[in-house]
Amino acid sequence: MLSVYYYYILIIISFYFLLLSLGNHYEMRRFTKRPEIFDGPLVSVLIPMRNEEKNAQKCLTSLRNQLYKNYEILVLNDNSTDNTAAILEQIAKEDSRVKVFDGKPLPEDWYGKPFALHQLSLHAKGDIFIFTDADTEHSPESISWAVTNMHNLKIDMISGYIGQKFLTFGEIIAVPLMFLLTGFILPLFLNRITKLSWFSAAIGHFIAVRNDVFKAIGGCEAFKKRTSEDIYMSRIVKKKGYSTRFFYICEYVHCRMYNGYRRAIEGIGKNIFDFLGKNTFILFFIIIAILLFLFLPFPLLIYNLITSSLGLTPWLLHIVIVNILYTLTWFFIFLGQRLNWWYSFFWPLMIINFLYMGAWSWFRSVSGKGFIWKDRKVN
């Protein structure tokens, strides 16, 4: 009898996830405005860089070629040991809008990226802050897009999915796990219509926030020891009563997020336990639920296909439907990201990776081993 309920539950939740991904796709597309404001309030673009000699030039070149007129670019050389400082110094000489600052030693009660953003925010003069990463490349309309959407929709903070490049198979089965956020977790319309902070979201590659709102939440002090500082920034902004939205930004900003499988596992894995407030019970509940309801349907499909030839299973049609629905869910997720549709067939490998990363994130945190990121240890 339990198996009967299990298969029916699978049908229900697989339909739900498909509807959720479609609803979020519609939400992000419907409310996004195209760039139309090209001159307005001063915008401060804040970029922390630590050993980014491979990315600094292309990132800053893309930001120097913006159609928006009134902006400054603030870069923090965060104690780099490579050629980053020399590259930044040369660019600053060529363009007065680019201002370079040397990072201070990292205090014990801060993590690296929040402290870098904190230092930059102290120098920023703009009415709007745009936080972005060194590995991003921006279209000429990226700043205008942010200003247009914040102004026309009267939003205090916006973020979203930027375009992704996958150059290895390992990246294909690891990096898309970030899309679980809108494909399987958050109904984004609730972020628009409610004040509950748990329905807000952000991705650190591109966050635009009003200066006065950023100061009102206490700046980076509010999330100074978080590896998932982007998510916590959006939650705190929402909790304080301000508006946040999450959009597609694929047309305007893109990057290769991680260089290979191992970097992707480390980069995403370090945020999972932190994202859940470092709550062991919640993490293990989620891992069990994902194992039973998101991964198990695929091995069950294989099992049912094998045993159906022997006439031993009445559930083949049900499990086939569930697997089709999960594949369609991922199909629409990748379609929204303007990525190859055939990536959707790798979802069982993606889910296995998530289970591994969740367990790894928990172990590294509770054991005290922590994570090494940008040559720094974080717990």
CSV table of N, CA, C and O in Angstrom, one decimal, residues 187-276:
chain,number,residue,atom,x,y,z
A,187,PRO,N,8.6,29.8,-5.3
A,187,PRO,CA,7.6,30.4,-6.2
A,187,PRO,C,7.8,31.9,-6.2
A,187,PRO,O,7.5,32.6,-5.2
A,188,LEU,N,8.3,32.4,-7.3
A,188,LEU,CA,8.8,33.8,-7.3
A,188,LEU,C,7.6,34.8,-7.2
A,188,LEU,O,7.8,36.0,-6.8
A,189,PHE,N,6.4,34.4,-7.6
A,189,PHE,CA,5.3,35.4,-7.5
A,189,PHE,C,5.0,35.8,-6.0
A,189,PHE,O,4.6,36.9,-5.7
A,190,LEU,N,5.4,34.8,-5.1
A,190,LEU,CA,5.2,35.2,-3.7
A,190,LEU,C,6.2,36.2,-3.2
A,190,LEU,O,6.0,37.0,-2.3
A,191,ASN,N,7.4,36.3,-3.9
A,191,ASN,CA,8.3,37.3,-3.6
A,191,ASN,C,7.7,38.7,-4.0
A,191,ASN,O,8.0,39.7,-3.3
A,192,ARG,N,6.9,38.7,-5.0
A,192,ARG,CA,6.3,40.0,-5.5
A,192,ARG,C,5.2,40.4,-4.6
A,192,ARG,O,5.0,41.6,-4.4
A,193,ILE,N,4.4,39.5,-4.1
A,193,ILE,CA,3.1,39.8,-3.5
A,193,ILE,C,3.2,39.7,-1.9
A,193,ILE,O,2.2,40.2,-1.3
A,194,THR,N,4.2,39.1,-1.4
A,194,THR,CA,4.3,39.0,0.1
A,194,THR,C,5.5,39.7,0.6
A,194,THR,O,6.4,40.1,-0.1
A,195,LYS,N,5.6,39.8,1.9
A,195,LYS,CA,6.7,40.5,2.6
A,195,LYS,C,7.6,39.4,3.3
A,195,LYS,O,8.5,39.8,4.0
A,196,LEU,N,7.3,38.1,3.0
A,196,LEU,CA,8.1,37.1,3.6
A,196,LEU,C,9.5,37.0,3.0
A,196,LEU,O,9.7,36.8,1.8
A,197,SER,N,10.5,37.1,3.8
A,197,SER,CA,11.9,37.2,3.3
A,197,SER,C,12.4,35.9,2.7
A,197,SER,O,13.3,35.9,1.9
A,198,TRP,N,11.8,34.7,3.1
A,198,TRP,CA,12.3,33.5,2.6
A,198,TRP,C,12.0,33.3,1.1
A,198,TRP,O,12.5,32.4,0.4
A,199,PHE,N,11.1,34.1,0.5
A,199,PHE,CA,10.8,34.0,-0.9
A,199,PHE,C,11.6,35.0,-1.8
A,199,PHE,O,11.3,35.1,-2.9
A,200,SER,N,12.6,35.6,-1.2
A,200,SER,CA,13.5,36.5,-1.9
A,200,SER,C,14.7,35.7,-2.3
A,200,SER,O,15.0,34.7,-1.7
A,201,ALA,N,15.4,36.1,-3.4
A,201,ALA,CA,16.5,35.4,-3.9
A,201,ALA,C,17.5,36.4,-4.6
A,201,ALA,O,17.1,37.5,-5.0
A,202,ALA,N,18.7,36.0,-4.7
A,202,ALA,CA,19.7,36.9,-5.4
A,202,ALA,C,20.9,36.0,-5.8
A,202,ALA,O,21.2,35.0,-5.1
A,203,ILE,N,21.6,36.4,-6.8
A,203,ILE,CA,22.8,35.7,-7.3
A,203,ILE,C,23.9,36.8,-7.3
A,203,ILE,O,23.7,37.9,-7.9
A,204,GLY,N,25.0,36.5,-6.6
A,204,GLY,CA,26.0,37.5,-6.4
A,204,GLY,C,26.7,38.1,-7.7
A,204,GLY,O,27.4,39.1,-7.6
A,205,HIS,N,26.5,37.4,-8.8
A,205,HIS,CA,27.1,37.9,-10.1
A,205,HIS,C,26.6,39.2,-10.5
A,205,HIS,O,27.2,40.0,-11.2
A,206,PHE,N,25.3,39.5,-10.1
A,206,PHE,CA,24.7,40.8,-10.4
A,206,PHE,C,23.6,41.1,-9.4
A,206,PHE,O,22.6,40.5,-9.4
A,207,ILE,N,23.9,42.1,-8.6
A,207,ILE,CA,22.9,42.6,-7.7
A,207,ILE,C,22.9,44.1,-7.8
A,207,ILE,O,23.9,44.8,-7.7
A,208,ALA,N,21.7,44.7,-8.0
A,208,ALA,CA,21.6,46.2,-8.0
A,208,ALA,C,20.7,46.5,-6.8
A,208,ALA,O,19.6,46.0,-6.6
A,209,VAL,N,21.1,47.5,-6.0
A,209,VAL,CA,20.4,47.9,-4.8
A,209,VAL,C,20.5,49.4,-4.6
A,209,VAL,O,21.6,50.0,-4.9
A,210,ARG,N,19.5,50.0,-4.1
A,210,ARG,CA,19.6,51.4,-3.8
A,210,ARG,C,20.5,51.7,-2.6
A,210,ARG,O,20.5,51.0,-1.6
A,211,ASN,N,21.3,52.7,-2.8
A,211,ASN,CA,22.3,53.1,-1.7
A,211,ASN,C,21.6,53.3,-0.4
A,211,ASN,O,22.1,52.7,0.6
A,212,ASP,N,20.5,54.0,-0.3
A,212,ASP,CA,19.9,54.3,1.0
A,212,ASP,C,19.3,53.0,1.6
A,212,ASP,O,19.3,52.8,2.8
A,213,VAL,N,18.9,52.1,0.8
A,213,VAL,CA,18.4,50.8,1.3
A,213,VAL,C,19.5,49.9,1.8
A,213,VAL,O,19.4,49.3,2.9
A,214,PHE,N,20.6,49.9,1.1
A,214,PHE,CA,21.8,49.2,1.5
A,214,PHE,C,22.3,49.7,2.8
A,214,PHE,O,22.7,48.9,3.7
A,215,LYS,N,22.3,51.0,3.0
A,215,LYS,CA,22.7,51.6,4.3
A,215,LYS,C,21.7,51.3,5.4
A,215,LYS,O,22.1,51.0,6.6
A,216,ALA,N,20.4,51.2,5.1
A,216,ALA,CA,19.4,51.0,6.0
A,216,ALA,C,19.4,49.6,6.6
A,216,ALA,O,19.0,49.4,7.8
A,217,ILE,N,19.9,48.6,5.9
A,217,ILE,CA,20.0,47.3,6.4
A,217,ILE,C,21.3,47.0,7.2
A,217,ILE,O,21.6,45.9,7.7
A,218,GLY,N,22.2,48.1,7.2
A,218,GLY,CA,23.5,47.9,7.9
A,218,GLY,C,24.6,47.6,7.0
A,218,GLY,O,25.7,47.2,7.5
A,219,GLY,N,24.4,47.7,5.7
A,219,GLY,CA,25.5,47.4,4.7
A,219,GLY,C,25.9,45.9,4.9
A,219,GLY,O,25.2,45.0,5.3
A,220,CYS,N,27.2,45.7,4.5
A,220,CYS,CA,27.7,44.3,4.6
A,220,CYS,C,27.9,43.8,6.0
A,220,CYS,O,28.1,42.6,6.2
A,221,GLU,N,27.8,44.6,7.0
A,221,GLU,CA,27.9,44.2,8.4
A,221,GLU,C,26.8,43.1,8.6
A,221,GLU,O,27.0,42.2,9.5
A,222,ALA,N,25.7,43.3,7.9
A,222,ALA,CA,24.5,42.4,8.2
A,222,ALA,C,24.8,41.0,7.8
A,222,ALA,O,24.1,40.0,8.2
A,223,PHE,N,25.7,40.7,6.9
A,223,PHE,CA,26.0,39.4,6.4
A,223,PHE,C,27.5,39.1,6.3
A,223,PHE,O,28.0,38.5,5.4
A,224,LYS,N,28.3,39.7,7.2
A,224,LYS,CA,29.7,39.7,7.1
A,224,LYS,C,30.4,38.4,7.2
A,224,LYS,O,31.5,38.2,6.8
A,225,LYS,N,29.7,37.4,7.8
A,225,LYS,CA,30.3,36.1,7.9
A,225,LYS,C,29.3,35.0,7.3
A,225,LYS,O,29.0,34.0,7.9
A,226,ARG,N,29.0,35.2,6.0
A,226,ARG,CA,28.2,34.3,5.3
A,226,ARG,C,28.9,34.0,4.0
A,226,ARG,O,29.4,34.9,3.3
A,227,THR,N,28.9,32.8,3.6
A,227,THR,CA,29.4,32.4,2.3
A,227,THR,C,28.4,32.7,1.2
A,227,THR,O,28.7,33.0,0.0
A,228,SER,N,27.1,32.6,1.5
A,228,SER,CA,26.0,32.9,0.6
A,228,SER,C,25.5,34.3,0.9
A,228,SER,O,24.3,34.5,1.2
A,229,GLU,N,26.4,35.3,0.8
A,229,GLU,CA,26.1,36.7,1.2
A,229,GLU,C,25.0,37.3,0.3
A,229,GLU,O,24.2,38.1,0.7
A,230,ASP,N,24.9,36.8,-1.0
A,230,ASP,CA,23.9,37.3,-1.9
A,230,ASP,C,22.5,37.0,-1.4
A,230,ASP,O,21.6,37.9,-1.4
A,231,ILE,N,22.3,35.7,-1.0
A,231,ILE,CA,20.9,35.3,-0.5
A,231,ILE,C,20.6,36.1,0.7
A,231,ILE,O,19.5,36.5,0.9
A,232,TYR,N,21.6,36.2,1.6
A,232,TYR,CA,21.2,36.9,2.9
A,232,TYR,C,21.0,38.3,2.7
A,232,TYR,O,20.2,38.9,3.4
A,233,MET,N,21.7,39.0,1.7
A,233,MET,CA,21.4,40.4,1.5
A,233,MET,C,19.9,40.5,1.0
A,233,MET,O,19.2,41.4,1.5
A,234,SER,N,19.5,39.7,0.1
A,234,SER,CA,18.1,39.8,-0.4
A,234,SER,C,17.1,39.5,0.8
A,234,SER,O,16.1,40.2,0.9
A,235,ARG,N,17.4,38.5,1.6
A,235,ARG,CA,16.5,38.2,2.7
A,235,ARG,C,16.4,39.4,3.7
A,235,ARG,O,15.3,39.7,4.2
A,236,ILE,N,17.5,40.0,4.0
A,236,ILE,CA,17.5,41.1,5.0
A,236,ILE,C,16.8,42.3,4.4
A,236,ILE,O,16.0,43.0,5.0
A,237,VAL,N,17.1,42.6,3.1
A,237,VAL,CA,16.4,43.7,2.4
A,237,VAL,C,14.9,43.5,2.5
A,237,VAL,O,14.1,44.4,2.8
A,238,LYS,N,14.4,42.3,2.2
A,238,LYS,CA,13.0,42.0,2.2
A,238,LYS,C,12.5,42.1,3.6
A,238,LYS,O,11.4,42.6,3.8
A,239,LYS,N,13.2,41.5,4.6
A,239,LYS,CA,12.8,41.5,6.0
A,239,LYS,C,12.6,42.9,6.5
A,239,LYS,O,11.7,43.2,7.4
A,240,LYS,N,13.4,43.9,6.0
A,240,LYS,CA,13.3,45.3,6.5
A,240,LYS,C,12.1,46.0,5.8
A,240,LYS,O,11.9,47.2,6.0
A,241,GLY,N,11.4,45.3,4.9
A,241,GLY,CA,10.2,45.9,4.3
A,241,GLY,C,10.4,46.5,2.9
A,241,GLY,O,9.5,47.1,2.4
A,242,TYR,N,11.6,46.3,2.4
A,242,TYR,CA,11.9,46.8,1.0
A,242,TYR,C,11.5,45.7,0.0
A,242,TYR,O,11.4,44.5,0.3
A,243,SER,N,11.5,46.1,-1.3
A,243,SER,CA,11.1,45.2,-2.4
A,243,SER,C,12.3,44.6,-3.1
A,243,SER,O,13.3,45.3,-3.3
A,244,THR,N,12.2,43.4,-3.4
A,244,THR,CA,13.2,42.7,-4.1
A,244,THR,C,12.6,41.9,-5.3
A,244,THR,O,11.4,41.5,-5.2
A,245,ARG,N,13.3,41.7,-6.3
A,245,ARG,CA,12.8,41.0,-7.5
A,245,ARG,C,14.0,40.2,-8.1
A,245,ARG,O,15.1,40.5,-7.9
A,246,PHE,N,13.6,39.1,-8.7
A,246,PHE,CA,14.5,38.2,-9.3
A,246,PHE,C,14.2,37.9,-10.8
A,246,PHE,O,13.0,37.5,-11.1
A,247,PHE,N,15.1,38.2,-11.7
A,247,PHE,CA,14.8,38.2,-13.1
A,247,PHE,C,15.8,37.4,-13.9
A,247,PHE,O,16.8,37.0,-13.4
A,248,TYR,N,15.6,37.2,-15.2
A,248,TYR,CA,16.6,36.8,-16.1
A,248,TYR,C,17.4,38.0,-16.5
A,248,TYR,O,16.9,39.0,-16.9
A,249,ILE,N,18.7,37.8,-16.5
A,249,ILE,CA,19.6,38.9,-16.9
A,249,ILE,C,20.6,38.3,-18.0
A,249,ILE,O,21.6,38.8,-18.3
A,250,CYS,N,20.1,37.2,-18.6
A,250,CYS,CA,21.0,36.5,-19.5
A,250,CYS,C,21.4,37.3,-20.7
A,250,CYS,O,22.5,37.1,-21.3
A,251,GLU,N,20.6,38.2,-21.2
A,251,GLU,CA,20.9,39.0,-22.3
A,251,GLU,C,21.9,40.1,-22.0
A,251,GLU,O,22.6,40.6,-23.0
A,252,TYR,N,22.1,40.4,-20.8
A,252,TYR,CA,22.9,41.6,-20.4
A,252,TYR,C,24.2,41.3,-19.7
A,252,TYR,O,25.1,42.1,-19.7
A,253,VAL,N,24.3,40.1,-19.1
A,253,VAL,CA,25.5,39.7,-18.3
A,253,VAL,C,25.7,38.2,-18.5
A,253,VAL,O,24.7,37.5,-18.5
A,254,HIS,N,27.0,37.8,-18.7
A,254,HIS,CA,27.2,36.4,-18.8
A,254,HIS,C,28.6,36.1,-18.2
A,254,HIS,O,29.4,37.0,-18.0
A,255,CYS,N,28.9,34.8,-17.9
A,255,CYS,CA,30.2,34.4,-17.4
A,255,CYS,C,30.3,32.9,-17.5
A,255,CYS,O,29.4,32.2,-17.8
A,256,ARG,N,31.5,32.5,-17.4
A,256,ARG,CA,31.8,31.1,-17.1
A,256,ARG,C,32.0,31.0,-15.6
A,256,ARG,O,33.1,31.4,-15.1
A,257,MET,N,31.0,30.5,-14.9
A,257,MET,CA,31.0,30.6,-13.4
A,257,MET,C,32.1,29.8,-12.7
A,257,MET,O,32.8,30.4,-11.8
A,258,TYR,N,32.4,28.6,-13.2
A,258,TYR,CA,33.4,27.8,-12.6
A,258,TYR,C,34.3,27.1,-13.7
A,258,TYR,O,33.7,26.7,-14.7
A,259,ASN,N,35.6,27.0,-13.4
A,259,ASN,CA,36.5,26.5,-14.4
A,259,ASN,C,36.6,25.0,-14.1
A,259,ASN,O,37.6,24.5,-13.4
A,260,GLY,N,35.7,24.1,-14.6
A,260,GLY,CA,35.8,22.7,-14.4
A,260,GLY,C,34.9,22.2,-13.3
A,260,GLY,O,34.3,22.9,-12.5
A,261,TYR,N,34.8,20.9,-13.2
A,261,TYR,CA,33.9,20.2,-12.3
A,261,TYR,C,34.3,20.4,-10.8
A,261,TYR,O,33.4,20.8,-10.0
A,262,ARG,N,35.5,20.2,-10.5
A,262,ARG,CA,35.9,20.4,-9.1
A,262,ARG,C,35.7,21.8,-8.5
A,262,ARG,O,35.2,21.9,-7.4
A,263,ARG,N,36.0,22.8,-9.3
A,263,ARG,CA,35.7,24.2,-8.9
A,263,ARG,C,34.2,24.4,-8.7
A,263,ARG,O,33.8,25.1,-7.8
A,264,ALA,N,33.4,23.8,-9.6
A,264,ALA,CA,32.0,24.0,-9.5
A,264,ALA,C,31.5,23.3,-8.2
A,264,ALA,O,30.6,23.9,-7.5
A,265,ILE,N,32.0,22.1,-7.9
A,265,ILE,CA,31.5,21.4,-6.7
A,265,ILE,C,31.9,22.2,-5.4
A,265,ILE,O,31.1,22.4,-4.5
A,266,GLU,N,33.1,22.8,-5.4
A,266,GLU,CA,33.6,23.6,-4.3
A,266,GLU,C,32.8,24.9,-4.2
A,266,GLU,O,32.4,25.3,-3.1
A,267,GLY,N,32.6,25.5,-5.3
A,267,GLY,CA,32.0,26.9,-5.3
A,267,GLY,C,30.6,26.8,-4.9
A,267,GLY,O,30.1,27.7,-4.1
A,268,ILE,N,29.8,25.8,-5.4
A,268,ILE,CA,28.4,25.7,-5.0
A,268,ILE,C,28.2,25.0,-3.7
A,268,ILE,O,27.4,25.4,-2.8
A,269,GLY,N,29.1,24.0,-3.5
A,269,GLY,CA,28.9,23.2,-2.2
A,269,GLY,C,29.2,24.1,-1.0
A,269,GLY,O,28.5,23.9,0.1
A,270,LYS,N,30.1,25.0,-1.0
A,270,LYS,CA,30.4,25.8,0.2
A,270,LYS,C,29.2,26.7,0.6
A,270,LYS,O,29.1,27.1,1.8
A,271,ASN,N,28.2,26.9,-0.3
A,271,ASN,CA,27.0,27.7,0.0
A,271,ASN,C,25.8,26.9,0.5
A,271,ASN,O,24.9,27.6,1.1
A,272,ILE,N,25.8,25.6,0.3
A,272,ILE,CA,24.5,24.9,0.6
A,272,ILE,C,24.1,24.9,2.0
A,272,ILE,O,23.0,25.3,2.4
A,273,PHE,N,25.0,24.5,2.9
A,273,PHE,CA,24.7,24.5,4.3
A,273,PHE,C,24.5,25.9,4.9
A,273,PHE,O,23.6,26.1,5.7
A,274,ASP,N,25.3,26.8,4.4
A,274,ASP,CA,25.1,28.2,4.8
A,274,ASP,C,23.7,28.8,4.4
A,274,ASP,O,23.1,29.5,5.1
A,275,PHE,N,23.3,28.4,3.2
A,275,PHE,CA,22.0,28.8,2.7
A,275,PHE,C,20.9,28.4,3.6
A,275,PHE,O,19.9,29.1,3.7
A,276,LEU,N,21.0,27.2,4.2
A,276,LEU,CA,20.0,26.7,5.1
A,276,LEU,C,20.2,27.1,6.5
A,276,LEU,O,19.6,26.5,7.4
